[in-house]
Amino acid sequence: VLAIGIDLGGTNLRWAVVDETGSMLVHRRQPTPSGNEATIRAIRDAVVGCREEYPDVVGAGVAVPGVVFGGDVTSTNLDWERFPLPRELQILDLPCVVENDMNAGAFGEKMFGRARGMQDVIFLTISTGIGAGIIVGGRIYRGSGGLAGEVGHTVVDLNGLLCGCGRRGCWEMIASGTAHRRRIREAFASGTWPKLTEEPSPDDVTRRAAQGDRAARALVLRTARYVGLGVTNLVNLYDPEAVIFTGGFARPNWELIHKYLLEEVRDQAFSQTTHLLLTELGDDAGILGAAALAFDAARSRESE
Ligand SMILES: [Zn+2]
């Protein structure tokens, strides 16, 4: 049995035909077109192309960077305000599910990734911002209005920096990749690396840290410490079996931060058993999760 997993991002549209073990048979991408009509057409063309090659797909899942609720999608990345994507996709003539990308990613990790077989899991991205997909009792926890998982906007510092959401001291203002980059800029401006002529990128800092640059290492671990602070909050709230990490800060720095992060969380959290793991699915967690949701939907149609 096969399903199509689609990841509709603000930058790229990516899709794959996926089997029930999570293997991807075709895997393609293109830049996300601008405009709703062009976007729908691109999704339709992708699905038609997949079905020509694999006629027996049972459904498609679409992961989107936004709030999915009541048949509408609201997404700043896609510039959508209550856009009825599920209804628009009825032209596909194929059962189609639409899910928030972090929720889809969490489900992908649960079905095919590091969280396989787990029932209570948090999928956490530490990237430009911080967001989570939450699995409780084996099911995606969406909240009453599809707004669950906005963990980046939990306040950890009353007097902290002003966040885009309007509050001060949100977790992502100190623990995201953006905050990390800001501290790198400040360190460079204050003469931390006198031999460097230009500001090192976060990747440069990761490399330098691995090579023993103490200032670089301190910067990475400082961000890791702030990550640990919020992860501890999540662990105290949900007591998950595992937190699965992804994103532009967590992935390249994992080797460096993993042990430190685990010590931080074990030191502070009530749970002493929650695993902190790095994604194995990489950029494909959303695609695989969307396909897994399509399999799920097909199974529940069969049992009706
Ligand atoms: Zn905020």
PDB file of C-alpha atoms in Angstrom, residues 103 106-107 110 118-123 133-143 148-149 234 237-242:
ATOM      1  CA  ASN A 103       2.332  17.848  13.966  1.00  0.00           C
ATOM      2  CA  ALA A 106       5.889  14.431  15.165  1.00  0.00           C
ATOM      3  CA  PHE A 107       3.655  11.745  13.669  1.00  0.00           C
ATOM      4  CA  LYS A 110       6.368   8.232  15.851  1.00  0.00           C
ATOM      5  CA  MET A 118       6.304   5.588  21.588  1.00  0.00           C
ATOM      6  CA  GLN A 119       3.005   7.026  22.782  1.00  0.00           C
ATOM      7  CA  ASP A 120       4.053  10.341  24.343  1.00  0.00           C
ATOM      8  CA  VAL A 121       6.523  12.344  22.316  1.00  0.00           C
ATOM      9  CA  ILE A 122       7.487  15.938  21.633  1.00  0.00           C
ATOM     10  CA  PHE A 123       8.993  16.811  18.257  1.00  0.00           C
ATOM     11  CA  GLY A 133       4.485  18.863  17.489  1.00  0.00           C
ATOM     12  CA  ILE A 134       3.067  17.003  20.447  1.00  0.00           C
ATOM     13  CA  ILE A 135       1.924  13.377  20.562  1.00  0.00           C
ATOM     14  CA  VAL A 136      -0.130  12.412  23.614  1.00  0.00           C
ATOM     15  CA  GLY A 137      -1.349   8.847  24.025  1.00  0.00           C
ATOM     16  CA  GLY A 138      -0.258   8.005  20.496  1.00  0.00           C
ATOM     17  CA  ARG A 139      -2.288  10.796  18.924  1.00  0.00           C
ATOM     18  CA  ILE A 140      -1.446  14.301  17.736  1.00  0.00           C
ATOM     19  CA  TYR A 141      -2.418  16.849  20.372  1.00  0.00           C
ATOM     20  CA  ARG A 142      -3.810  19.854  18.499  1.00  0.00           C
ATOM     21  CA  GLY A 143      -5.580  21.689  21.307  1.00  0.00           C
ATOM     22  CA  ALA A 148      -1.162  23.742  20.551  1.00  0.00           C
ATOM     23  CA  GLY A 149       2.605  23.451  20.246  1.00  0.00           C
ATOM     24  CA  LEU A 234       8.136  20.733  28.385  1.00  0.00           C
ATOM     25  CA  LEU A 237       4.432  19.539  31.509  1.00  0.00           C
ATOM     26  CA  TYR A 238       4.186  16.382  29.400  1.00  0.00           C
ATOM     27  CA  ASP A 239       6.544  13.785  30.884  1.00  0.00           C
ATOM     28  CA  PRO A 240       7.224  12.421  27.388  1.00  0.00           C
ATOM     29  CA  GLU A 241       9.162   9.264  26.590  1.00  0.00           C
ATOM     30  CA  ALA A 242      11.328  11.320  24.275  1.00  0.00           C
TER      31      ALA A 242
END
